[in-house]
mmCIF file of C-alpha atoms in Angstrom:
data_model
loop_
_atom_site.group_PDB
_atom_site.id
_atom_site.type_symbol
_atom_site.label_atom_id
_atom_site.label_comp_id
_atom_site.label_asym_id
_atom_site.label_seq_id
_atom_site.Cartn_x
_atom_site.Cartn_y
_atom_site.Cartn_z
ATOM 1 C CA MET A 1 7.070 14.597 17.758
ATOM 2 C CA ALA A 2 5.961 13.659 21.280
ATOM 3 C CA PHE A 3 3.389 11.326 22.774
ATOM 4 C CA PHE A 4 2.014 11.058 26.296
ATOM 5 C CA GLY A 5 0.765 8.238 28.437
ATOM 6 C CA GLY A 6 -0.629 8.510 31.915
ATOM 7 C CA LEU A 7 -4.183 7.401 32.795
ATOM 8 C CA GLY A 8 -4.316 4.538 35.294
ATOM 9 C CA THR A 9 -0.565 4.716 35.835
ATOM 10 C CA GLY A 10 -0.329 6.109 39.360
ATOM 11 C CA GLY A 11 -0.028 9.617 37.971
ATOM 12 C CA LEU A 12 3.051 8.861 35.849
ATOM 13 C CA GLN A 13 3.226 10.615 32.499
ATOM 14 C CA ILE A 14 5.492 9.251 29.778
ATOM 15 C CA LYS A 15 6.475 11.402 26.837
ATOM 16 C CA ILE A 16 8.445 9.994 23.895
ATOM 17 C CA ARG A 17 10.104 12.546 21.643
ATOM 18 C CA LEU A 18 12.035 11.636 18.508
ATOM 19 C CA THR A 19 14.830 14.036 17.678
ATOM 20 C CA GLY A 20 15.327 15.561 14.259
ATOM 21 C CA THR A 21 13.124 17.514 11.856
ATOM 22 C CA PRO A 22 12.899 17.846 8.069
ATOM 23 C CA GLU A 23 14.842 21.081 8.439
ATOM 24 C CA SER A 24 17.736 19.441 10.315
ATOM 25 C CA HIS A 25 17.718 16.176 8.297
ATOM 26 C CA PRO A 26 16.276 17.043 4.865
ATOM 27 C CA GLN A 27 17.479 13.779 3.318
ATOM 28 C CA ASP A 28 16.007 11.475 5.957
ATOM 29 C CA ILE A 29 12.968 13.157 7.554
ATOM 30 C CA PHE A 30 9.914 14.542 5.787
ATOM 31 C CA TYR A 31 6.376 15.696 6.555
ATOM 32 C CA LEU A 32 3.360 13.580 5.645
ATOM 33 C CA ARG A 33 -0.031 15.056 4.748
ATOM 34 C CA HIS A 34 -1.890 12.490 6.838
ATOM 35 C CA ARG A 35 -1.472 9.199 8.614
ATOM 36 C CA PRO A 36 -1.288 6.361 6.040
ATOM 37 C CA SER A 37 -4.438 4.272 5.615
ATOM 38 C CA TRP A 38 -5.849 1.577 3.341
ATOM 39 C CA LYS A 39 -9.097 3.483 2.839
ATOM 40 C CA VAL A 40 -10.081 5.304 -0.347
ATOM 41 C CA ARG A 41 -10.884 8.944 0.312
ATOM 42 C CA LYS A 42 -14.335 10.009 -0.837
ATOM 43 C CA ASN A 43 -13.199 13.544 -1.640
ATOM 44 C CA VAL A 44 -10.255 13.441 -4.047
ATOM 45 C CA PHE A 45 -9.288 17.022 -3.150
ATOM 46 C CA THR A 46 -8.416 16.000 0.420
ATOM 47 C CA ALA A 47 -5.165 14.624 -0.993
ATOM 48 C CA LEU A 48 -4.087 18.221 -1.577
ATOM 49 C CA LYS A 49 -4.696 19.328 1.992
ATOM 50 C CA SER A 50 -2.164 19.154 4.784
ATOM 51 C CA HIS A 51 -3.555 17.232 7.735
ATOM 52 C CA ARG A 52 -2.495 17.552 11.329
ATOM 53 C CA ILE A 53 -3.319 15.273 14.220
ATOM 54 C CA SER A 54 -4.485 16.239 17.660
ATOM 55 C CA SER A 55 -4.706 12.782 19.183
ATOM 56 C CA ALA A 56 -3.769 9.152 18.621
ATOM 57 C CA PRO A 57 -4.190 5.886 20.508
ATOM 58 C CA THR A 58 -1.838 4.842 23.281
ATOM 59 C CA LEU A 59 -1.678 1.625 25.249
ATOM 60 C CA ALA A 60 -2.495 1.694 28.933
ATOM 61 C CA PRO A 61 -1.897 -1.175 31.360
ATOM 62 C CA GLY A 62 -4.114 -4.141 30.547
ATOM 63 C CA GLY A 63 -4.077 -3.394 26.811
ATOM 64 C CA GLN A 64 -6.970 -0.918 26.854
ATOM 65 C CA GLN A 65 -6.683 2.034 24.528
ATOM 66 C CA GLN A 66 -6.786 5.492 25.979
ATOM 67 C CA GLN A 67 -6.834 8.860 24.287
ATOM 68 C CA LEU A 68 -3.659 10.875 24.091
ATOM 69 C CA GLN A 69 -3.275 14.127 25.878
ATOM 70 C CA GLN A 70 -2.519 17.009 23.587
ATOM 71 C CA GLN A 71 0.750 18.834 23.859
ATOM 72 C CA ASP A 72 0.712 22.250 25.414
ATOM 73 C CA ASN A 73 2.055 23.819 22.235
ATOM 74 C CA GLY A 74 -0.615 22.245 19.994
ATOM 75 C CA PRO A 75 -0.831 19.160 17.777
ATOM 76 C CA GLN A 76 2.223 17.849 15.995
ATOM 77 C CA ARG A 77 2.667 17.319 12.279
ATOM 78 C CA ILE A 78 3.126 13.744 11.140
ATOM 79 C CA MET A 79 6.667 12.942 10.047
ATOM 80 C CA GLY A 80 8.107 10.055 8.063
ATOM 81 C CA TYR A 81 11.643 8.710 8.206
ATOM 82 C CA SER A 82 14.061 7.162 5.752
ATOM 83 C CA CYS A 83 15.077 3.555 6.320
ATOM 84 C CA ASN A 84 18.656 4.799 6.811
ATOM 85 C CA HIS A 85 17.792 7.221 9.606
ATOM 86 C CA ASP A 86 18.789 6.185 13.128
ATOM 87 C CA THR A 87 15.890 6.103 15.564
ATOM 88 C CA GLU A 88 16.846 8.288 18.502
ATOM 89 C CA GLY A 89 15.178 10.654 20.906
ATOM 90 C CA GLU A 90 14.399 11.126 24.567
ATOM 91 C CA VAL A 91 11.923 9.822 27.116
ATOM 92 C CA THR A 92 10.492 12.169 29.745
ATOM 93 C CA LEU A 93 9.011 10.603 32.886
ATOM 94 C CA THR A 94 6.928 12.981 34.997
ATOM 95 C CA MET A 95 5.382 12.350 38.413
ATOM 96 C CA PRO A 96 2.904 14.753 40.054
ATOM 97 C CA HIS A 97 4.259 16.767 42.966
ATOM 98 C CA GLY A 98 4.220 14.808 46.194
ATOM 99 C CA LYS A 99 3.690 11.396 44.580
ATOM 100 C CA LYS A 100 6.059 8.449 44.285
ATOM 101 C CA LEU A 101 6.216 5.429 41.998
ATOM 102 C CA ASP A 102 8.339 2.376 42.784
ATOM 103 C CA HIS A 103 9.531 0.336 39.807
ATOM 104 C CA VAL A 104 11.779 -2.641 39.106
ATOM 105 C CA GLY A 105 13.363 -1.191 35.985
ATOM 106 C CA ILE A 106 12.501 0.939 32.954
ATOM 107 C CA GLN A 107 13.312 -0.187 29.405
ATOM 108 C CA VAL A 108 12.975 1.351 25.969
ATOM 109 C CA LYS A 109 12.354 -1.085 23.131
ATOM 110 C CA PHE A 110 12.291 -0.841 19.356
ATOM 111 C CA PHE A 111 10.121 -3.177 17.287
ATOM 112 C CA GLY A 112 9.603 -3.923 13.613
ATOM 113 C CA ARG A 113 6.383 -5.894 13.368
ATOM 114 C CA ILE A 114 4.163 -7.524 10.762
ATOM 115 C CA ASP A 115 0.757 -7.349 12.415
ATOM 116 C CA MET A 116 -2.112 -9.523 11.178
ATOM 117 C CA GLU A 117 -4.490 -9.050 14.113
ATOM 118 C CA ALA A 118 -7.048 -7.236 11.935
ATOM 119 C CA GLY A 119 -7.677 -10.292 9.742
ATOM 120 C CA ALA A 120 -9.171 -13.702 10.499
ATOM 121 C CA HIS A 121 -5.814 -15.474 10.545
ATOM 122 C CA GLU A 122 -4.883 -18.545 12.478
ATOM 123 C CA GLY A 123 -1.613 -18.942 14.346
ATOM 124 C CA ARG A 124 0.488 -16.025 15.541
ATOM 125 C CA PRO A 125 -1.273 -12.647 15.211
ATOM 126 C CA HIS A 126 2.015 -10.845 14.642
ATOM 127 C CA TYR A 127 5.646 -11.460 13.761
ATOM 128 C CA ASP A 128 8.513 -9.298 15.036
ATOM 129 C CA PHE A 129 11.397 -9.056 12.570
ATOM 130 C CA ILE A 130 13.109 -6.461 14.797
ATOM 131 C CA SER A 131 13.116 -6.604 18.612
ATOM 132 C CA LEU A 132 15.692 -4.555 20.527
ATOM 133 C CA SER A 133 15.761 -3.457 24.150
ATOM 134 C CA LYS A 134 17.838 -1.042 26.228
ATOM 135 C CA GLU A 135 17.701 -0.148 29.899
ATOM 136 C CA LEU A 136 16.761 3.418 30.731
ATOM 137 C CA LEU A 137 16.796 3.206 34.541
ATOM 138 C CA PRO A 138 17.638 0.455 37.046
ATOM 139 C CA PRO A 139 15.121 -0.479 39.779
ATOM 140 C CA GLY A 140 14.265 2.430 42.033
ATOM 141 C CA SER A 141 11.660 5.137 42.602
ATOM 142 C CA LEU A 142 10.374 8.114 40.616
ATOM 143 C CA PHE A 143 9.617 11.337 42.466
ATOM 144 C CA ASP A 144 9.849 14.135 39.910
ATOM 145 C CA THR A 145 10.688 14.621 36.229
ATOM 146 C CA ARG A 146 13.435 12.636 34.499
ATOM 147 C CA THR A 147 14.496 13.031 30.877
ATOM 148 C CA ILE A 148 16.628 10.221 29.449
ATOM 149 C CA PRO A 149 18.022 10.049 25.886
ATOM 150 C CA PHE A 150 17.950 6.840 23.850
ATOM 151 C CA ASN A 151 19.092 5.678 20.420
ATOM 152 C CA PHE A 152 18.882 2.634 18.185
ATOM 153 C CA ARG A 153 21.617 3.105 15.619
ATOM 154 C CA GLY A 154 22.502 0.993 12.643
ATOM 155 C CA VAL A 155 19.200 -0.925 12.650
ATOM 156 C CA GLU A 156 18.411 -2.352 9.211
ATOM 157 C CA LYS A 157 14.812 -1.597 8.295
ATOM 158 C CA ILE A 158 14.075 -4.029 5.491
ATOM 159 C CA HIS A 159 10.355 -3.284 5.068
ATOM 160 C CA GLU A 160 8.434 -0.090 4.457
ATOM 161 C CA SER A 161 5.653 0.910 6.846
ATOM 162 C CA TYR A 162 2.336 -0.348 5.513
ATOM 163 C CA HIS A 163 -1.205 0.042 6.867
ATOM 164 C CA GLY A 164 -3.489 -2.385 5.046
ATOM 165 C CA ARG A 165 -6.949 -3.798 5.550
ATOM 166 C CA ASN A 166 -5.893 -7.084 7.158
ATOM 167 C CA VAL A 167 -2.164 -6.644 7.696
ATOM 168 C CA SER A 168 0.207 -3.850 8.657
ATOM 169 C CA VAL A 169 3.954 -3.317 8.935
ATOM 170 C CA LYS A 170 4.867 -1.099 11.861
ATOM 171 C CA TYR A 171 7.999 0.234 13.504
ATOM 172 C CA PHE A 172 7.502 1.623 16.991
ATOM 173 C CA VAL A 173 9.314 2.657 20.157
ATOM 174 C CA ARG A 174 7.889 1.308 23.406
ATOM 175 C CA VAL A 175 8.720 2.431 26.944
ATOM 176 C CA GLU A 176 7.974 -0.090 29.697
ATOM 177 C CA VAL A 177 7.959 0.764 33.403
ATOM 178 C CA GLN A 178 8.077 -2.573 35.195
ATOM 179 C CA ARG A 179 6.268 -2.831 38.539
ATOM 180 C CA GLN A 180 6.247 -5.568 41.127
ATOM 181 C CA TRP A 181 2.919 -7.464 41.291
ATOM 182 C CA LEU A 182 1.359 -5.023 38.799
ATOM 183 C CA PRO A 183 1.208 -4.860 34.988
ATOM 184 C CA PRO A 184 3.888 -2.663 33.412
ATOM 185 C CA ILE A 185 3.095 0.901 32.422
ATOM 186 C CA THR A 186 3.664 1.163 28.665
ATOM 187 C CA GLN A 187 3.731 3.891 26.072
ATOM 188 C CA GLU A 188 4.276 3.472 22.335
ATOM 189 C CA HIS A 189 5.185 5.791 19.488
ATOM 190 C CA GLU A 190 5.055 4.627 15.864
ATOM 191 C CA VAL A 191 7.882 5.454 13.481
ATOM 192 C CA LEU A 192 6.691 5.737 9.874
ATOM 193 C CA VAL A 193 9.426 4.421 7.568
ATOM 194 C CA GLN A 194 9.785 4.651 3.804
ATOM 195 C CA LEU A 195 12.276 2.880 1.546
ATOM 196 C CA PRO A 196 13.357 4.504 -1.726
ATOM 197 C CA GLY A 197 13.387 1.945 -4.504
ATOM 198 C CA ILE A 198 15.572 1.362 -7.541
ATOM 199 C CA GLU A 199 14.201 1.781 -11.032
ATOM 200 C CA PRO A 200 13.916 -1.634 -12.693
ATOM 201 C CA SER A 201 16.609 -2.241 -15.282
ATOM 202 C CA ILE A 202 14.106 -4.034 -17.527
ATOM 203 C CA ASN A 203 10.851 -2.213 -18.121
ATOM 204 C CA GLU A 204 9.293 -3.533 -21.297
ATOM 205 C CA PRO A 205 5.946 -2.307 -22.654
ATOM 206 C CA ILE A 206 2.787 -4.333 -22.141
ATOM 207 C CA LYS A 207 1.191 -5.525 -25.385
ATOM 208 C CA MET A 208 -1.756 -7.896 -25.536
ATOM 209 C CA GLU A 209 -4.497 -8.908 -27.969
ATOM 210 C CA VAL A 210 -7.763 -10.102 -26.456
ATOM 211 C CA GLY A 211 -11.301 -10.645 -27.661
ATOM 212 C CA ILE A 212 -14.172 -12.965 -28.445
ATOM 213 C CA GLU A 213 -13.970 -15.083 -31.565
ATOM 214 C CA ASP A 214 -15.712 -13.465 -34.566
ATOM 215 C CA CYS A 215 -17.249 -10.802 -32.282
ATOM 216 C CA LEU A 216 -14.633 -8.586 -30.701
ATOM 217 C CA HIS A 217 -10.903 -8.253 -31.095
ATOM 218 C CA ILE A 218 -8.930 -5.480 -29.414
ATOM 219 C CA GLU A 219 -5.264 -4.743 -28.930
ATOM 220 C CA PHE A 220 -4.104 -2.739 -25.933
ATOM 221 C CA GLU A 221 -0.651 -1.426 -25.189
ATOM 222 C CA TYR A 222 0.886 0.347 -22.174
ATOM 223 C CA GLU A 223 4.249 2.045 -22.526
ATOM 224 C CA LYS A 224 5.823 0.116 -19.641
ATOM 225 C CA ARG A 225 5.101 -2.330 -16.838
ATOM 226 C CA CYS A 226 6.850 -0.618 -13.890
ATOM 227 C CA TYR A 227 5.892 2.834 -12.596
ATOM 228 C CA HIS A 228 6.963 5.017 -9.691
ATOM 229 C CA LEU A 229 4.227 6.218 -7.344
ATOM 230 C CA HIS A 230 3.779 9.603 -9.056
ATOM 231 C CA ASP A 231 4.189 8.352 -12.609
ATOM 232 C CA VAL A 232 1.765 8.643 -15.516
ATOM 233 C CA ILE A 233 0.390 5.518 -17.183
ATOM 234 C CA CYS A 234 0.207 6.068 -20.930
ATOM 235 C CA GLY A 235 -1.140 3.656 -23.481
ATOM 236 C CA LYS A 236 -3.599 3.055 -26.302
ATOM 237 C CA ILE A 237 -6.402 0.677 -27.207
ATOM 238 C CA ASN A 238 -6.958 -0.357 -30.819
ATOM 239 C CA PHE A 239 -10.202 -1.983 -32.012
ATOM 240 C CA LEU A 240 -9.318 -4.543 -34.675
ATOM 241 C CA LEU A 241 -12.753 -6.165 -34.917
ATOM 242 C CA VAL A 242 -16.099 -4.905 -33.566
ATOM 243 C CA ARG A 243 -19.275 -6.913 -34.166
ATOM 244 C CA ILE A 244 -21.039 -6.250 -30.896
ATOM 245 C CA LYS A 245 -22.514 -2.941 -29.790
ATOM 246 C CA ILE A 246 -20.241 -1.468 -27.132
ATOM 247 C CA LYS A 247 -21.882 1.101 -24.836
ATOM 248 C CA HIS A 248 -18.835 2.355 -22.985
ATOM 249 C CA MET A 249 -15.375 1.387 -21.742
ATOM 250 C CA GLU A 250 -13.749 2.075 -18.374
ATOM 251 C CA LEU A 251 -10.356 1.650 -16.770
ATOM 252 C CA ALA A 252 -9.815 0.876 -13.065
ATOM 253 C CA VAL A 253 -6.801 0.611 -10.769
ATOM 254 C CA ILE A 254 -7.149 -2.321 -8.380
ATOM 255 C CA ARG A 255 -5.147 -3.180 -5.267
ATOM 256 C CA ARG A 256 -5.064 -6.791 -4.097
ATOM 257 C CA GLU A 257 -3.793 -7.519 -0.593
ATOM 258 C CA THR A 258 -3.086 -11.140 0.304
ATOM 259 C CA SER A 259 -2.155 -12.074 3.860
ATOM 260 C CA GLY A 260 -1.532 -15.205 5.886
ATOM 261 C CA GLU A 261 1.099 -17.908 6.337
ATOM 262 C CA GLY A 262 2.310 -19.292 3.010
ATOM 263 C CA VAL A 263 1.201 -16.274 0.996
ATOM 264 C CA ALA A 264 3.956 -16.755 -1.605
ATOM 265 C CA LEU A 265 2.264 -19.843 -3.060
ATOM 266 C CA SER A 266 -1.127 -18.146 -3.030
ATOM 267 C CA ALA A 267 0.253 -15.100 -4.872
ATOM 268 C CA ALA A 268 1.775 -17.372 -7.513
ATOM 269 C CA MET A 269 -1.542 -19.175 -7.998
ATOM 270 C CA MET A 270 -3.449 -15.896 -8.362
ATOM 271 C CA SER A 271 -0.887 -14.594 -10.833
ATOM 272 C CA ALA A 272 -1.365 -17.684 -12.968
ATOM 273 C CA GLY A 273 -5.144 -17.420 -12.746
ATOM 274 C CA GLY A 274 -5.419 -13.738 -13.634
ATOM 275 C CA GLY A 275 -8.431 -12.904 -11.451
ATOM 276 C CA GLY A 276 -10.951 -10.146 -11.624
ATOM 277 C CA GLY A 277 -11.797 -7.077 -9.621
ATOM 278 C CA GLY A 278 -15.001 -5.621 -8.313
ATOM 279 C CA GLY A 279 -16.294 -2.126 -7.823
ATOM 280 C CA THR A 280 -16.217 -2.279 -4.038
ATOM 281 C CA THR A 281 -13.986 -3.631 -1.314
ATOM 282 C CA THR A 282 -14.617 -7.322 -0.772
ATOM 283 C CA GLY A 283 -12.915 -9.892 1.443
ATOM 284 C CA ALA A 284 -12.687 -13.513 0.417
ATOM 285 C CA LYS A 285 -10.816 -16.552 1.537
ATOM 286 C CA SER A 286 -8.739 -18.298 -1.082
ATOM 287 C CA ASP A 287 -8.690 -22.048 -1.567
ATOM 288 C CA MET A 288 -5.628 -22.245 0.676
ATOM 289 C CA SER A 289 -6.432 -22.257 4.375
ATOM 290 C CA ASN A 290 -5.455 -19.209 6.418
ATOM 291 C CA ILE A 291 -5.034 -16.993 3.348
ATOM 292 C CA VAL A 292 -7.179 -13.857 3.225
ATOM 293 C CA THR A 293 -7.468 -11.807 0.033
ATOM 294 C CA GLU A 294 -8.804 -8.263 -0.074
ATOM 295 C CA THR A 295 -9.550 -6.677 -3.465
ATOM 296 C CA GLN A 296 -10.084 -2.937 -3.562
ATOM 297 C CA THR A 297 -10.862 -0.580 -6.435
ATOM 298 C CA LEU A 298 -8.837 2.586 -5.925
ATOM 299 C CA LEU A 299 -9.925 4.512 -9.005
ATOM 300 C CA LYS A 300 -12.315 3.946 -11.903
ATOM 301 C CA TYR A 301 -13.085 6.254 -14.782
ATOM 302 C CA GLU A 302 -14.661 6.088 -18.216
ATOM 303 C CA ILE A 303 -12.317 6.316 -21.188
ATOM 304 C CA MET A 304 -14.852 5.808 -24.002
ATOM 305 C CA ASP A 305 -18.557 6.526 -24.424
ATOM 306 C CA GLY A 306 -20.399 5.167 -27.450
ATOM 307 C CA ALA A 307 -19.874 2.407 -29.975
ATOM 308 C CA PRO A 308 -16.380 2.162 -31.502
ATOM 309 C CA VAL A 309 -15.652 1.193 -35.085
ATOM 310 C CA LYS A 310 -12.949 -0.967 -36.575
ATOM 311 C CA GLY A 311 -9.581 0.776 -36.575
ATOM 312 C CA GLU A 312 -10.498 3.283 -33.876
ATOM 313 C CA LEU A 313 -7.680 4.149 -31.464
ATOM 314 C CA ILE A 314 -8.438 5.155 -27.851
ATOM 315 C CA PRO A 315 -5.601 6.870 -25.914
ATOM 316 C CA VAL A 316 -5.082 6.120 -22.219
ATOM 317 C CA ARG A 317 -3.485 8.535 -19.756
ATOM 318 C CA LEU A 318 -3.784 7.932 -16.008
ATOM 319 C CA TYR A 319 -1.989 9.907 -13.274
ATOM 320 C CA LEU A 320 -1.089 7.712 -10.300
ATOM 321 C CA GLY A 321 -0.632 10.811 -8.141
ATOM 322 C CA GLY A 322 -4.339 11.603 -8.604
ATOM 323 C CA ILE A 323 -5.584 8.360 -7.034
ATOM 324 C CA PRO A 324 -7.555 9.256 -3.860
ATOM 325 C CA ALA A 325 -5.782 6.623 -1.738
ATOM 326 C CA ASP A 326 -2.356 5.926 -0.276
ATOM 327 C CA VAL A 327 -0.674 4.008 -3.093
ATOM 328 C CA THR A 328 2.273 1.910 -1.913
ATOM 329 C CA PRO A 329 5.047 0.051 -3.697
ATOM 330 C CA THR A 330 4.320 -3.498 -4.792
ATOM 331 C CA TYR A 331 5.118 -6.056 -2.069
ATOM 332 C CA HIS A 332 6.155 -9.524 -3.216
ATOM 333 C CA ALA A 333 5.298 -12.044 -0.462
ATOM 334 C CA GLU A 334 7.137 -10.188 2.316
ATOM 335 C CA ASN A 335 8.379 -12.725 4.896
ATOM 336 C CA ASN A 336 5.960 -15.145 3.221
ATOM 337 C CA ARG A 337 3.182 -13.404 5.191
ATOM 338 C CA PHE A 338 1.637 -10.811 2.901
ATOM 339 C CA ALA A 339 1.719 -9.436 -0.619
ATOM 340 C CA VAL A 340 0.287 -6.263 -2.175
ATOM 341 C CA ARG A 341 -0.154 -6.107 -5.943
ATOM 342 C CA TYR A 342 -1.696 -3.598 -8.343
ATOM 343 C CA PHE A 343 -3.653 -4.202 -11.539
ATOM 344 C CA LEU A 344 -5.114 -2.229 -14.422
ATOM 345 C CA ASN A 345 -8.606 -3.522 -15.158
ATOM 346 C CA LEU A 346 -10.042 -2.707 -18.599
ATOM 347 C CA VAL A 347 -13.830 -3.228 -18.825
ATOM 348 C CA LEU A 348 -16.098 -3.023 -21.886
ATOM 349 C CA VAL A 349 -19.883 -2.913 -21.409
ATOM 350 C CA ASP A 350 -22.272 -3.687 -24.279
ATOM 351 C CA GLU A 351 -25.849 -2.496 -24.741
ATOM 352 C CA GLU A 352 -27.166 -5.553 -22.893
ATOM 353 C CA ASP A 353 -24.950 -4.655 -19.917
ATOM 354 C CA ARG A 354 -22.676 -7.624 -20.415
ATOM 355 C CA ARG A 355 -19.156 -6.911 -19.222
ATOM 356 C CA TYR A 356 -15.933 -7.964 -20.920
ATOM 357 C CA PHE A 357 -12.753 -7.301 -18.987
ATOM 358 C CA LYS A 358 -9.026 -7.897 -19.043
ATOM 359 C CA GLN A 359 -6.718 -7.407 -16.086
ATOM 360 C CA GLN A 360 -3.013 -6.683 -16.267
ATOM 361 C CA GLU A 361 -0.578 -6.413 -13.343
ATOM 362 C CA ILE A 362 1.692 -3.397 -13.018
ATOM 363 C CA ILE A 363 4.677 -3.009 -10.690
ATOM 364 C CA LEU A 364 4.898 0.108 -8.493
ATOM 365 C CA TRP A 365 8.073 1.364 -6.822
ATOM 366 C CA ARG A 366 9.026 4.405 -4.723
ATOM 367 C CA LYS A 367 11.221 6.910 -6.514
ATOM 368 C CA GLU A 368 11.521 9.474 -3.713
ATOM 369 C CA LEU A 369 10.528 9.869 -0.078
ATOM 370 C CA GLY A 370 7.422 11.712 1.012
#
């Protein structure tokens, strides 16, 4: 996969190409259908289509975003990489015929970054947990085309790439052409990383009894608490007492993203408080300063229509692979800067449109790459 940079750079074009393909490294490199995003897709069938990209943002001097030039041989497919794969490739520097660029050194850098610039956070907008640099060329001049290999081997990638509403985790390669008295010419290429997880050794079923005294008493059970990203949630709901007229019942999958300094304490407080979910994406500040919480409904569907009777049993079967969004593993207060948690929200609506709900957290983990 290659990326260009060049506008406003004295004619210099920078192309970053990562070596390796899914065919040459089937255990570590894989194709992705689309670039990961926090958004819920409106058309659920788009998850079945293979997406290609023709352009992506690149950083020009001064921080302004420019549009990428497209490769001569067409757009590239998006590839993901295992956390164990060494990041290596080559940088091609191209000057137009008859032009010259003086520089004071060219470096290639590799970053692992937790970026919180999208949210209204105070303090540092990002935190680099990986920052490595290597020299590509000493000070000199560029006249023609130079291709230089690079590698960052044995780098421990402790977090998975994540693209959320207010926070993101990114790995990227940056090439910097330093110039005297002028801003450096930079080009970046993101490396999408996934981490295979380990199946939890303890995975007990979820059993709870909830209700309203002398009016409603239900018992719900899910087969387990931890699921891999393509698992099936199976369970049942048993009505032990029904004295109110229920109109319908629905089940929703909710994602809650919490970001900001000191997010571990905030996540613990929200876990103790339970919390509720809405039908749309909403942003709200928690009681703790500098903590931003984003609650998003990924999927909602009706599992019962009509009034139930005592003793009625409603089966539940939900396919996580059918959710029209990029579902990620659960993140537990990573670097004390962000957390991502998932909940099953069971809602009962009576004939007067009053809503009764119960929320239960589930743990998601990645079984395989891709």
